[in-house]
Structure formats: structure tokens, C-alpha cells
CSV table of C-alpha atoms and ligand atoms in Angstrom, one decimal:
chain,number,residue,atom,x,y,z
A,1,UNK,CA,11.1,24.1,2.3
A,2,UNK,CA,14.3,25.2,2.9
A,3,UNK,CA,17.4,23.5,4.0
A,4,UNK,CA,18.7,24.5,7.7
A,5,UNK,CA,22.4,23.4,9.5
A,6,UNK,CA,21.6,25.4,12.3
A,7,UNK,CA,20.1,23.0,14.6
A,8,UNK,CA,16.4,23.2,15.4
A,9,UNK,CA,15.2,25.4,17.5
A,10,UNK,CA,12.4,23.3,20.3
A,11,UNK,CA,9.8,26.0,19.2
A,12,UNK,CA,6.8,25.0,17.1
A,13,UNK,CA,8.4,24.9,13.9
A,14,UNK,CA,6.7,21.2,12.4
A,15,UNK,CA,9.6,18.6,12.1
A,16,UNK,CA,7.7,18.7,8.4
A,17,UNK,CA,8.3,21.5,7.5
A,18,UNK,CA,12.1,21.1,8.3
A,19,UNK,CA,12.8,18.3,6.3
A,20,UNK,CA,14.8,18.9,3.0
A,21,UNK,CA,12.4,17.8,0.1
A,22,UNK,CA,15.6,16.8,-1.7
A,23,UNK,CA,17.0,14.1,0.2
A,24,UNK,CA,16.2,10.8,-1.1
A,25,UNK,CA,13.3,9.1,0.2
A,26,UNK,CA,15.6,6.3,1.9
A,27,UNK,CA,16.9,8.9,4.2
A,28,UNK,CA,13.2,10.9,4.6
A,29,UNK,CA,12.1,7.2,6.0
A,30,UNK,CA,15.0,7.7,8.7
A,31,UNK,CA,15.1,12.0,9.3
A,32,UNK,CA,11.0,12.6,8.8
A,33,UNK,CA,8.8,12.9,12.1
A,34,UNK,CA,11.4,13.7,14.8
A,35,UNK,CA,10.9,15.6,17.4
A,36,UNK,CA,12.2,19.1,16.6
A,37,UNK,CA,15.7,18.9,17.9
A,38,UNK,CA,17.3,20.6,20.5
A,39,UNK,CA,19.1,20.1,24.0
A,40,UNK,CA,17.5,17.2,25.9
A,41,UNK,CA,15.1,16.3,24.2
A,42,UNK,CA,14.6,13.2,22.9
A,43,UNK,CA,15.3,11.4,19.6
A,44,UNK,CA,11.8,9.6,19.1
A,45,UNK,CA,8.0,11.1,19.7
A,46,UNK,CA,6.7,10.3,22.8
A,47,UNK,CA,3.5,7.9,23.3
A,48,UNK,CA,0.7,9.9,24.8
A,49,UNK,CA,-2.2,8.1,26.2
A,50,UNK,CA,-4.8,10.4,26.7
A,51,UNK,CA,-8.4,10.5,25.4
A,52,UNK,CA,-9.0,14.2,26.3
A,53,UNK,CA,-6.8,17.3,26.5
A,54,UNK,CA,-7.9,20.7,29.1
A,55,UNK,CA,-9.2,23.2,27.0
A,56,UNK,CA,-12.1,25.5,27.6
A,57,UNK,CA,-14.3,28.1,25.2
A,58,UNK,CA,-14.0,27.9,21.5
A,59,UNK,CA,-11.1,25.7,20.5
A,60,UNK,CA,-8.7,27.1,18.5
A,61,UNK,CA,-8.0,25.3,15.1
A,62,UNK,CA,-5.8,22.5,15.3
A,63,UNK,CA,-6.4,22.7,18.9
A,64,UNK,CA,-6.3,19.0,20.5
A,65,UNK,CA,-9.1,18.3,22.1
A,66,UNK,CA,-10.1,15.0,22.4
A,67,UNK,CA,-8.2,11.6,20.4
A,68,UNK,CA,-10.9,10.6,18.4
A,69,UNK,CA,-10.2,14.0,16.2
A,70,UNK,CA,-6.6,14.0,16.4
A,71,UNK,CA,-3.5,13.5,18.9
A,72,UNK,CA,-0.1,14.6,19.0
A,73,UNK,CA,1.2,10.6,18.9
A,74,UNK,CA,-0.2,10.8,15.4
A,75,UNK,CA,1.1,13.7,14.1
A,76,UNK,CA,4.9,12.3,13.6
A,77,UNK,CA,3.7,9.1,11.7
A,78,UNK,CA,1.5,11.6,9.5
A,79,UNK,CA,4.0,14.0,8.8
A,80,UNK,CA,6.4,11.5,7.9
A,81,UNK,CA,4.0,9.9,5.4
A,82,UNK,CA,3.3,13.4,4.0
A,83,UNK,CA,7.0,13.5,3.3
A,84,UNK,CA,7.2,10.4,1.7
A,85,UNK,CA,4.8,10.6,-0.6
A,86,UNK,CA,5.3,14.1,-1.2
A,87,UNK,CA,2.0,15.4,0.6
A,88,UNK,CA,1.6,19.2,1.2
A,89,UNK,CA,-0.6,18.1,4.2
A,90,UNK,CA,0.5,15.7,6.6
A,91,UNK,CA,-0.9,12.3,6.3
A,92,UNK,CA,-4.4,10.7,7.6
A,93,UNK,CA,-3.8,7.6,10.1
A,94,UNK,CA,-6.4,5.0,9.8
A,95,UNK,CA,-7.1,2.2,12.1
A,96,UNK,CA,-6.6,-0.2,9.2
A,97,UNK,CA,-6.2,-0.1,5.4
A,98,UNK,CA,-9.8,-0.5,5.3
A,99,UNK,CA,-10.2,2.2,7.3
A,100,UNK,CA,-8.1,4.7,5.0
A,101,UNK,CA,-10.2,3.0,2.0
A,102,UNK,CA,-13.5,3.1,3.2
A,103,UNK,CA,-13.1,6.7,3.6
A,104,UNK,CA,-11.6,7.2,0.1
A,105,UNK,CA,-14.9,5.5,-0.8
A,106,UNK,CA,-16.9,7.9,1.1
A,107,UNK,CA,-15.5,11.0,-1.0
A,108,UNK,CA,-18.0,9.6,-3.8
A,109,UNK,CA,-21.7,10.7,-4.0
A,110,UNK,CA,-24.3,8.1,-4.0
A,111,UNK,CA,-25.0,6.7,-7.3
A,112,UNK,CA,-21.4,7.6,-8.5
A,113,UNK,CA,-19.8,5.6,-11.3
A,114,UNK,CA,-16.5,4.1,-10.2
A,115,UNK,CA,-14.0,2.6,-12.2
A,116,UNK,CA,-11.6,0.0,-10.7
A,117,UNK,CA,-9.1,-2.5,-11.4
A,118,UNK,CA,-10.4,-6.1,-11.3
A,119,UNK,CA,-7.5,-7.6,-9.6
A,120,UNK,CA,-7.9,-4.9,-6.6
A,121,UNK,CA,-7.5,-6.5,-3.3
A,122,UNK,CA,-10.6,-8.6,-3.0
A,123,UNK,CA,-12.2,-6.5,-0.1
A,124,UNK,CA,-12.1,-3.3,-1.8
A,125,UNK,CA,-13.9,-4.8,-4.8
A,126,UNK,CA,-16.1,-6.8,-1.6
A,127,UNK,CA,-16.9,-3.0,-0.2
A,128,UNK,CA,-17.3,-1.3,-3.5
A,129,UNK,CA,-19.9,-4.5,-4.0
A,130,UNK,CA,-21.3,-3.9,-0.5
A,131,UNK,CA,-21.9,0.1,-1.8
A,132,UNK,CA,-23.9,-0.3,-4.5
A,133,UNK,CA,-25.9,-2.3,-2.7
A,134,UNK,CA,-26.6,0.1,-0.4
A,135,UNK,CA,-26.0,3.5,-1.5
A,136,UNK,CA,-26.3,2.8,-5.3
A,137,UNK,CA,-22.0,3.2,-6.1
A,138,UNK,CA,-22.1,1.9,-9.8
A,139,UNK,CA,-18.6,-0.1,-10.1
A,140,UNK,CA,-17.3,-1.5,-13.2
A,141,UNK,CA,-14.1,-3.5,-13.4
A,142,UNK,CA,-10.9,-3.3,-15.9
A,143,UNK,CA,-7.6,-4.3,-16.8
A,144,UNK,CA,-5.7,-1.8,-14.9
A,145,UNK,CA,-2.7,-2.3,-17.3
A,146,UNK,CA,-5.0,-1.8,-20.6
A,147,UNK,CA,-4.7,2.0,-20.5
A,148,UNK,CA,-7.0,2.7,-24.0
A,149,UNK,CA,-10.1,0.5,-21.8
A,150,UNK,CA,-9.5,2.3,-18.4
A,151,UNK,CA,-10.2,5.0,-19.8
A,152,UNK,CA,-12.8,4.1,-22.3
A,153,UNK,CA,-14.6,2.9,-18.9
A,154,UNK,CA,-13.7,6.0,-17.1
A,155,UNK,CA,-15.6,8.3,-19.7
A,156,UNK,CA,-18.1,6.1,-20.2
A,157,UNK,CA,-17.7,5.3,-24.1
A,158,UNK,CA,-17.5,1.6,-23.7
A,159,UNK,CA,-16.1,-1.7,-22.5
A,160,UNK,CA,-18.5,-1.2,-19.2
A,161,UNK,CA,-20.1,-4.3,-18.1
A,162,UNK,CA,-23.7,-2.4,-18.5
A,163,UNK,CA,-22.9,-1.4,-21.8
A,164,UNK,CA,-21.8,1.1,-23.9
A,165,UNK,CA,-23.8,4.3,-23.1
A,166,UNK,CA,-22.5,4.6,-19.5
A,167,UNK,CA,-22.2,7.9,-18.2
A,168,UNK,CA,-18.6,9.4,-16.9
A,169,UNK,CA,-17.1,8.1,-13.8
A,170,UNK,CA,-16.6,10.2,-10.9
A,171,UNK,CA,-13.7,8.0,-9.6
A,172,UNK,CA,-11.0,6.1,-11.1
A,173,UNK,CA,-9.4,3.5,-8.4
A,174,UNK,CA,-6.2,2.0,-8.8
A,175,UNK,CA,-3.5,-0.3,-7.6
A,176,UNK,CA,-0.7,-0.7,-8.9
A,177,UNK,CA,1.0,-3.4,-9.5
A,178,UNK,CA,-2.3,-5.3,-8.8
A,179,UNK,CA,-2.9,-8.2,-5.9
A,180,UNK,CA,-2.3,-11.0,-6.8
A,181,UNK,CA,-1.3,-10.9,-10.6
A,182,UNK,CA,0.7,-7.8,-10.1
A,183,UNK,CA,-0.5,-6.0,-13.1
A,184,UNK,CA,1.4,-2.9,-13.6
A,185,UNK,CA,-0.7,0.6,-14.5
A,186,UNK,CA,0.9,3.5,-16.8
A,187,UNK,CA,-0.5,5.7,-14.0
A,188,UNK,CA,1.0,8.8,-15.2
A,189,UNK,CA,-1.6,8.3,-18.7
A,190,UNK,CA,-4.4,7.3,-16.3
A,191,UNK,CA,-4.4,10.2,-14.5
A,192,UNK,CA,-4.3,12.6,-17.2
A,193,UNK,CA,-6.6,10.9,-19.1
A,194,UNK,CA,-9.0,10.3,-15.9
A,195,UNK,CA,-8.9,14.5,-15.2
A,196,UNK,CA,-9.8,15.2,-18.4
A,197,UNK,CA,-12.7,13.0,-18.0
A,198,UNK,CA,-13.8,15.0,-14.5
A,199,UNK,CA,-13.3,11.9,-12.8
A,200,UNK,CA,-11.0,11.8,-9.4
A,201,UNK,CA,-8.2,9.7,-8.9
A,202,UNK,CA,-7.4,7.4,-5.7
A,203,UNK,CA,-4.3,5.5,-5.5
A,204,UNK,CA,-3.7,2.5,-2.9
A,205,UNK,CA,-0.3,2.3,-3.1
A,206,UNK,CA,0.1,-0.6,-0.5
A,207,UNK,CA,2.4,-3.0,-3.2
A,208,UNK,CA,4.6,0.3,-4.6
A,209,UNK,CA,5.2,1.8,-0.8
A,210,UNK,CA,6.3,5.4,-1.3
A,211,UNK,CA,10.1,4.6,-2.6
A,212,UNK,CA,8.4,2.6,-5.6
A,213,UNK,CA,6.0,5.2,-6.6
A,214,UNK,CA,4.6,8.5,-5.6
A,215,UNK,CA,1.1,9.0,-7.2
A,216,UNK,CA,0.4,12.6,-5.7
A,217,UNK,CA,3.5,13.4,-8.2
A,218,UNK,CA,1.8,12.3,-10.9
A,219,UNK,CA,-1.6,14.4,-10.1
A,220,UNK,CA,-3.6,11.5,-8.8
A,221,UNK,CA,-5.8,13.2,-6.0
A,222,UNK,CA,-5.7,10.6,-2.8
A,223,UNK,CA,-3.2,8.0,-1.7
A,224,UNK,CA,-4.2,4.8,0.5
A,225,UNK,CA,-2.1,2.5,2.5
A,226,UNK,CA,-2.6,-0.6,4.0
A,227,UNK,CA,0.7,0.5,6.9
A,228,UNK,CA,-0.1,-3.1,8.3
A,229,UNK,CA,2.3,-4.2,5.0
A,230,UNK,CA,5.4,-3.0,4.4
A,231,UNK,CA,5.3,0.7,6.2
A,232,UNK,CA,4.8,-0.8,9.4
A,233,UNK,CA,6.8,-4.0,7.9
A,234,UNK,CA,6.9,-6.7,10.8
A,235,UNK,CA,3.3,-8.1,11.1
A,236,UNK,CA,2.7,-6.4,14.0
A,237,UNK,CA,0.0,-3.9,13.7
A,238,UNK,CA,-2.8,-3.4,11.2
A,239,UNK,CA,-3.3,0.2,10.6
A,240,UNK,CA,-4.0,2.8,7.5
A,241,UNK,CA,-3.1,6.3,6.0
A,242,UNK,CA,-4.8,8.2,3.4
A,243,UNK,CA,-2.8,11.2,1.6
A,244,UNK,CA,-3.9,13.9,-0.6
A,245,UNK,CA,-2.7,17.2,-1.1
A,246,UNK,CA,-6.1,18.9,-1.6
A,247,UNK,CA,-7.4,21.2,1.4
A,248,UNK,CA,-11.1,20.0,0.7
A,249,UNK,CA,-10.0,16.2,0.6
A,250,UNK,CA,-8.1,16.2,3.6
A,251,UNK,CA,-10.8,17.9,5.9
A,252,UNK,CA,-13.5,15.3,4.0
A,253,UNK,CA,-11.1,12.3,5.2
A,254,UNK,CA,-10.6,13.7,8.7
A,255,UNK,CA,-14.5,14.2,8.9
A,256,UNK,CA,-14.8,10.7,8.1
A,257,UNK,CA,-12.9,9.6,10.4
A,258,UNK,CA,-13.9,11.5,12.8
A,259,UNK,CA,-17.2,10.5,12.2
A,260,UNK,CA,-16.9,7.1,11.8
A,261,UNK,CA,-14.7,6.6,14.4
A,262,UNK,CA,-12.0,4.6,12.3
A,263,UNK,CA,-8.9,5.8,14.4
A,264,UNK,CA,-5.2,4.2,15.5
A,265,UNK,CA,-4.5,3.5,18.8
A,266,UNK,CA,-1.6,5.2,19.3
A,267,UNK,CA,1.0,1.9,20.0
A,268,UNK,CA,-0.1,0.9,17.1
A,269,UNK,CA,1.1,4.5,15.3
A,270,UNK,CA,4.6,4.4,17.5
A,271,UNK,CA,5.4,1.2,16.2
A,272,UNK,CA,4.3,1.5,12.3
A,273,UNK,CA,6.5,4.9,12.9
A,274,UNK,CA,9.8,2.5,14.1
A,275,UNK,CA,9.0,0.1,11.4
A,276,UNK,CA,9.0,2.9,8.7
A,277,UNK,CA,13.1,3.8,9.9
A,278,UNK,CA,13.8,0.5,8.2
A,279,UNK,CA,11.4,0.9,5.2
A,280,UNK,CA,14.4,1.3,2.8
A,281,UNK,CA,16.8,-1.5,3.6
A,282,UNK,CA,13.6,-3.7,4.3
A,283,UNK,CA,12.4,-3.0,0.7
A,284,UNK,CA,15.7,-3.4,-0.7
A,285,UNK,CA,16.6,-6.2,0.1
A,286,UNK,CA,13.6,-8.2,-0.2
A,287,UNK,CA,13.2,-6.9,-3.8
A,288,UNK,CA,16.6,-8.4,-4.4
A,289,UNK,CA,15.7,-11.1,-3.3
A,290,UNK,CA,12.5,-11.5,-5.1
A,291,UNK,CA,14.2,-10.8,-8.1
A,292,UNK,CA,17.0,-14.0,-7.8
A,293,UNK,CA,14.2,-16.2,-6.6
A,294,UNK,CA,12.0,-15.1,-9.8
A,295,UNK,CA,14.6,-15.6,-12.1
A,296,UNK,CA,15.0,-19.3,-10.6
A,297,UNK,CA,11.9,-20.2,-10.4
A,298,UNK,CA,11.4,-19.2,-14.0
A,299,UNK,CA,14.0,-22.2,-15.1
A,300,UNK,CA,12.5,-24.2,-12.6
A,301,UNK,CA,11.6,-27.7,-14.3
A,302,UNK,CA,8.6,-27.5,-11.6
A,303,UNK,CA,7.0,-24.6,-12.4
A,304,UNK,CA,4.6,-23.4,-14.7
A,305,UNK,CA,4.2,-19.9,-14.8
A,306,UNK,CA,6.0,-17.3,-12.8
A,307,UNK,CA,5.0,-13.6,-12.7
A,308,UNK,CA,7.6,-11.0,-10.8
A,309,UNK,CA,7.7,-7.5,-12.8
A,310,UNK,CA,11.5,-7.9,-12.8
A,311,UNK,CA,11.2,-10.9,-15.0
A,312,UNK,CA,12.3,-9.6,-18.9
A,313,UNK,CA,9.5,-11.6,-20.2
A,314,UNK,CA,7.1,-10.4,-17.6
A,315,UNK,CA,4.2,-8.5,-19.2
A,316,UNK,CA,4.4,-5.8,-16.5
A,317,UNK,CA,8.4,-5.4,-16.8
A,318,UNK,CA,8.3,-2.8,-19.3
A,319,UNK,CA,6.5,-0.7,-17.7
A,320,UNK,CA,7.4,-1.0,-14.1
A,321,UNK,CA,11.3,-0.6,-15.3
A,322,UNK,CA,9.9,3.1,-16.5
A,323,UNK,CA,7.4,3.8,-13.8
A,324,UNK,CA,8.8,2.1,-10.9
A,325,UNK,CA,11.3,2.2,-8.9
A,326,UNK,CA,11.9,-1.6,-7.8
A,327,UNK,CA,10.2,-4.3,-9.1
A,328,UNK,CA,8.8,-5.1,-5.5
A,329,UNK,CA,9.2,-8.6,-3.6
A,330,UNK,CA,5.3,-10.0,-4.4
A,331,UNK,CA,5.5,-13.5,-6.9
A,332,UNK,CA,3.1,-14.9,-8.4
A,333,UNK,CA,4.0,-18.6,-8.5
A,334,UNK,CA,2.0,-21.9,-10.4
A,335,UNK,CA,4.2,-24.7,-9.6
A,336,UNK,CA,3.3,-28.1,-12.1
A,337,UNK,CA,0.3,-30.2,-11.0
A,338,UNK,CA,-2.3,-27.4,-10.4
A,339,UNK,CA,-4.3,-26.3,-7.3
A,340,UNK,CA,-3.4,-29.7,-5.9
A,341,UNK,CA,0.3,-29.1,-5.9
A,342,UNK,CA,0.0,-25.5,-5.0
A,343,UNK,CA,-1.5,-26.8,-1.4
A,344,UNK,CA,1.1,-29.4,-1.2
A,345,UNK,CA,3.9,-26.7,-1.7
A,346,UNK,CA,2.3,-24.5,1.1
A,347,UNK,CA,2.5,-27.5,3.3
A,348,UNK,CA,5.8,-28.5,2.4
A,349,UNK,CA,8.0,-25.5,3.0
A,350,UNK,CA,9.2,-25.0,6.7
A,351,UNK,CA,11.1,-21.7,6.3
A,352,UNK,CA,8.5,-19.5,4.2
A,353,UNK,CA,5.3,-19.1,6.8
A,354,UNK,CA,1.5,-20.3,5.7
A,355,UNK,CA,0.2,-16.9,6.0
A,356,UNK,CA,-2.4,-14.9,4.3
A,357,UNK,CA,-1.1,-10.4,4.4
A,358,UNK,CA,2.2,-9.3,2.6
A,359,UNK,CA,5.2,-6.9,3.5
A,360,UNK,CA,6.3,-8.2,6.5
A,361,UNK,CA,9.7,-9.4,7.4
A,362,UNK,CA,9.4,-12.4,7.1
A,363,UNK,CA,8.6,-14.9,3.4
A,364,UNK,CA,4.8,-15.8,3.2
A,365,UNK,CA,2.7,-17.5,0.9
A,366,UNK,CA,-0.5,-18.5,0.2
A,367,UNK,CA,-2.8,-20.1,-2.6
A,368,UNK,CA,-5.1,-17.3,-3.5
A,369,UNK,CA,-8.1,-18.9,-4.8
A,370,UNK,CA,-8.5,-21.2,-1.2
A,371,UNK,CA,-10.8,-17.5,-0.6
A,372,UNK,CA,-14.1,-18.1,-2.7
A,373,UNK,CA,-14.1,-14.7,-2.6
A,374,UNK,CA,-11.0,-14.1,-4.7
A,375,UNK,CA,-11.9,-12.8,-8.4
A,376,UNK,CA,-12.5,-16.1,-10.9
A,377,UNK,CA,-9.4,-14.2,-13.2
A,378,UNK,CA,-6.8,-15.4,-10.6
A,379,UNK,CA,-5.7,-18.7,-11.5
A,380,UNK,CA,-6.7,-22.0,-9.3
A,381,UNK,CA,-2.9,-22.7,-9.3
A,382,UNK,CA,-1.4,-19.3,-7.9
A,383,UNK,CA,0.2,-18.8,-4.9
A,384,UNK,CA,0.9,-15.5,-3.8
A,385,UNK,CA,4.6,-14.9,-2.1
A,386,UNK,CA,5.5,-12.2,0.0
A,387,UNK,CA,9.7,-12.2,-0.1
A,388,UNK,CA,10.7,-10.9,2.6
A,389,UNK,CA,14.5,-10.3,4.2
A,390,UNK,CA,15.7,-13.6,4.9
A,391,UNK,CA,18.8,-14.7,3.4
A,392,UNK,CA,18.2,-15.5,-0.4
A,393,UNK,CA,19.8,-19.3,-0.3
A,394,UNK,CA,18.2,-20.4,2.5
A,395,UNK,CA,14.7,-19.3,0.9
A,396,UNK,CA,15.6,-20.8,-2.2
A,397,UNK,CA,16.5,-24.2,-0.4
A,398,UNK,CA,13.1,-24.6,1.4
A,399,UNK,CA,11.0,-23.8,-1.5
A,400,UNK,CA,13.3,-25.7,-4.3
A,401,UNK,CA,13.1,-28.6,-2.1
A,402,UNK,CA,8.9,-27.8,-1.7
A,403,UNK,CA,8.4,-28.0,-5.4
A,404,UNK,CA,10.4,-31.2,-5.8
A,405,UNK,CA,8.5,-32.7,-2.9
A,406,UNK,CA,5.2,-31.4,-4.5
A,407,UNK,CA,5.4,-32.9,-7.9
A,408,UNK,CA,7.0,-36.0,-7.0
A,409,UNK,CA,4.5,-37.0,-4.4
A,410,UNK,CA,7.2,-37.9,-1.9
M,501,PLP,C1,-3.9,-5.6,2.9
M,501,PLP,C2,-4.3,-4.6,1.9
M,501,PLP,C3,-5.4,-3.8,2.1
M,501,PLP,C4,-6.2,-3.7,3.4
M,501,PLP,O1,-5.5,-3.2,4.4
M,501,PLP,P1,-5.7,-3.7,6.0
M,501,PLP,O2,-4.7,-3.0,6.7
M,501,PLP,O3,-5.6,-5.2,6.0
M,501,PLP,O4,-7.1,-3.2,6.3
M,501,PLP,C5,-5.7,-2.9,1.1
M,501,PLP,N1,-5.0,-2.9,-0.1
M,501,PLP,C6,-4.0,-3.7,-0.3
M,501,PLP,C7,-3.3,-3.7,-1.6
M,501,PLP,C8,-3.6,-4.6,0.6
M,501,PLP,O5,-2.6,-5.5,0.4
């Protein structure tokens, strides 16, 4: 990629491959996806609603045809994730995180061993269940953050819930930090340590977003969003992206997709592309802002246990302050009188919203384990909040006043 002043010529030149890998990410978010500039045309992509496109004999490649294969109100969105997380193909557009992850799933032959964290989000360990049910995917569950028995598991020497003579994994899955208990993986070791084992590595990077961590850097071989958190950032659409930089992966994805007809509605793409403009200052400052309300809440006489990576005691922090960039806006919150209290806080507040999903603009929260299908590890008592860019004081207010409320019974 090289850098141009000259203004862009309105010829076919991808607005990709005109964007200046060096600028920082912040500004990528704002620059990446635009139409290629010239004279009259306008600032933003267009929306096309189309289903087919005229063509006749034997398409060209990358020839539009028809939507369910591709269509240009995609294409901006894609390229833009590409740039972001540092793709050398554009991104894959989902119609929702499960989407993107399913088909990560599909890259891995029946029977394969997959290794994956235990705190994933609950319906990727409910699908991975759902596989080896049906097609025979043998799943065994870690401690993302213990690096030494990821990758025991991932070669198969131990630690494996069927014993010690597993054979080698084909796939190593990881999130990073982990939903809920926000578990923080040294993904650069896994990585390294997972290749040298033969097994692939997926990434869903939904809690990090692309200015927190970039796992293609790293070697991992496929990136998964859920864009309905913070890409698309308003609670407003539920959509997914995979990324991977590997020729083979990429046309495997866009098969599946293809084939299993998973794809965006292209509203739904326009608007997760205006939500990402704002990616940086809606990340920003709802990290900040996570980070003052961790801090209080950790001297909180109503509180338990609270778990924020920016937290000096927190046992992700030292890792996450050399892998990450942010500490992200996710808490993990026990307030004093157990599950009880927990439900008592979430009716109490009346600025922060009783919401299940994360990364929107507005403060969520939610007690985890009211899902029986949440894993047994996450505590009774936890309640998950999503911070998000309200001001800081009046956030603090509602929930200070919450807790009180909660444990005093008034
Ligand atoms: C929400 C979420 C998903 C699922 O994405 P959808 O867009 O809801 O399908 C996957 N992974 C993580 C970490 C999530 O938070």
C-alpha cells in the first residue's frame, strides 16, 4: 500500500487498497470504505437493493451476480474490517455473529478435536455441543489464560476431559478476554505454540474489537465478530464478519455462506458501517469509564468481588496492560448478599438498562447465571455490565445508589 495526496481517481482502484496501513486504527475506523473520491460523488457507499444483477455467459470472477454470493453494499463494510484488523482480503459479512461462527466451525472436518475456552460465549460452547452430537466435533474445554494447559490440550498430552492420550487438535478457539469472567489469553504464545502443534487458530474478537487487539498480527488464521456489539455499537442490528488472510479460508467462508445462506441484508451492513465511524471515541470513552467505575466499585463497602482487567489486582491486568490495548468497558460485578442481591440491583437501577448483549451505547447489565445454560464456573452472584458512553457520574449515582438499596433491603 502506498500513500497517495493526489486525490482518487473514480476508476476501480478499491478504496482498500488506498488506505495508508500506517494511520492509526482510530482514523482507519473513519477513512476505510469510502467511495473512491472524486468530483460529485458522494461521501458514503450507496444502499443497493437488488437481489440480481444483468449478466449473461460465463461470469467473470468477482462478477456480481446475484446477493446471496456477494453485493457491492457489502463490499465497503468488508473492506473496512479488512483494514482494521489488518486482513489482506476484505472481510466476510455475516448475518449474525453466529453466522460468522458457525462457519468458522464449518472449516473443521467431522470428528476434529477442538480446543476452546470454557468461558466462551455460551452458544458457541452450545453449537460446538450441538456438533459433536451430530457430526462427531470432539470439544474439550480450558482455562483460556492458563497458557502451559491450552496447549497441553491442544496437542493432546493431557488435561483433556477424556484423558490423557487424546490425539492433536485441529482447532484452537479463543476469546479473549473471555464472556463473562473476562479472562485474558497470551495469544501471541497460543498461537505459536498451537501451529507448532498443526492445529488452526480462530479468534472471536468481539470483547477486544480491532483497536484492542489484532489476532491476524499475531498469526492466528480466522477472526470472528459479533458487529451487533461494539462495531455496529448502538443496538441496532445484529450482524457478523469473519476475517482471515488465507486465500483457501476466505473462499471456504464465502462457500459457506453462500451455501448456507447466512447473509446481511444490506441496511443492516450501511448502518454497522456508520456505527463503525464512531468505533474509536465509542470505545474510548466507555473504557474510561469502565475503568473509574471499576476502581469504585472495588472500595465499595457493597461489593464483593469486582473483575475489570484495568484493576491492578485483577488477575488478567498484567497481561492485558502487555497485550491489549484498552482494558475494555465489560465488569464483572458480585455485589454483597449473593444471587439475591444481584436481581435486586438489576431492578433497582433506572439509568443502566436490564439487557442481555454488550457494546452498545448505552450501560447494560445482567446476572449471568438467570441462563441455565450459562457454564456452572460463572458465579451465581455475577452480573455482567456493559459500560457504555454515558457520562461517568451519573452512572456511578444510579448504580452506587442500586447497591445501597440492594443490601439494605429498602
Ligand atoms: C454476542 C456474541 C456472539 C454472538 O453474536 P450474535 O451477533 O449475537 O450472533 C459471539 N461471541 C461473542 C463474544 C459475543 O459477545
Amino acid at each position: 500500500m502506498t500513500e497517495s495526496h493526489e486525490p482518487h481517481q473514480n476508476d476501480d482502484t478499491t478504496p482498500e487498497a488506498s488506505e495508508p496501513a500506517h494511520r492509526s486504527p482510530a482514523t482507519l475506523a473513519v477513512t476505510a470504505g469510502r467511495p473512491a473520491r472524486g468530483r460529485g460523488t458522494p461521501v458514503n457507499p450507496p444502499v443497493v437493493l437488488s437481489s440480481t444483477y444483468v449478466s449473461a455467459g460465463v461470469p467473470a470472477p468477482g462478477e456480481l451476480l446475484y446477493t446471496r454470493n456477494g453485493t457491492e453494499t457489502w463490499r465497503p463494510f468488508e473492506e473496512a474490517l479488512a483494514v482494521l484488523e489488518r486482513a489482506t482480503l476484505p472481510g466476510l459479512v455475516f448475518g449474525s455473529g453466529m453466522a460468522a461462527i458457525a462457519a468458522a466451525f464449518g472449516l473443521a472436518e467431522p470428528g476434529a478435536r477442538v480446543v476452546m475456552p470454557r468461558h466462551a460465549y455460551q452458544i458457541s460452547l452450545g453449537l460446538a455441543a450441538e456438533l459433536s452430537r451430530r457430526s462427531g466435533l470432539r470439544v474439550t474445554t480450558v482455562d483460556i489464560a492458563d497458557t502451559a494447559a491450552v496447549l497441553a490440550a491442544v496437542r493432546g498430552t493431557g488435561t483433556g476431559a477424556d484423558g490423557a492420550d487424546e490425539d492433536p487438535a485441529e482447532l484452537l478457539w479463543v476469546e479473549s478476554p473471555t464472556n463473562p469472567m473476562l479472562e485474558v489469553a497470551d495469544l501471541p504464545a497460543l498461537v505459536e505454540g498451537a501451529h507448532a502443534a498443526g492445529a488452526r487458530v480462530v479468534v472471536d474478537n468481539t470483547f477486544a474489537t480491532p483497536l484492542g487487539q489484532r489476532p491476524l498480527e499475531h498469526g492466528a488464521d480466522v477472526v470472528v465478530h459479533s458487529v451487533t456489539k461494539y462495531l455496529a455499537g448502538h443496538s441496532d442490528v445484529v450482524l457478523g464478519a469473519a476475517l482471515t488472510s488465507d486465500p483457501v479460508l476466505h473462499e471456504r467462508l464465502a462457500t459457506y455462506r453462500a451455501m448456507h445462506g447466512a447473509i446481511a441484508g444490506p441496511w443492516e451492513v450501511w448502518l454497522a458501517l456508520r456505527g463503525l465511524r464512531t468505533l474509536a471515541l465509542r470505545v474510548e470513552r466507555s473504557q474510561e469509564n469502565a475503568a473509574v467505575l471499576a476502581a469504585r466499585l472495588a472500595a465499595h463497602p457493597d461489593v464483593v468481588e469486582v473483575r475489570h482487567p484495568s484493576l491492578p489486582a485483577d488477575p488478567g491486568h498484567e497481561r492485558a496492560s502487555r497485550l491489549l490495548d484498552g482494558y475494555g468497558s465489560i465488569i464483572g460485578l458480585r455485589p454483597r448478599g449473593g444471587a439475591a442481591a444481584a436481581d435486586a440491583l438489576v431492578d433497582a437501577v433506572q439509568l443502566w438498562v436490564p439487557a442481555t448483549s454488550l457494546g452498545g451505547v448505552e450501560s447494560t447489565l445482567e446476572r449471568r447465571r438467570r441462563f441455565p445454560t450459562e457454564s456452572v464456573t460463572v458465579p451465581e452472584d455475577l452480573l455482567r455490565l456493559s459500560v457504555g458512553v454515558e457520562h461517568v457520574e451519573d452512572l456511578w449515582t444510579d448504580l452506587d445508589a442500586a447497591l445501597r438499596r440492594g443490601t439494605t433491603g429498602s
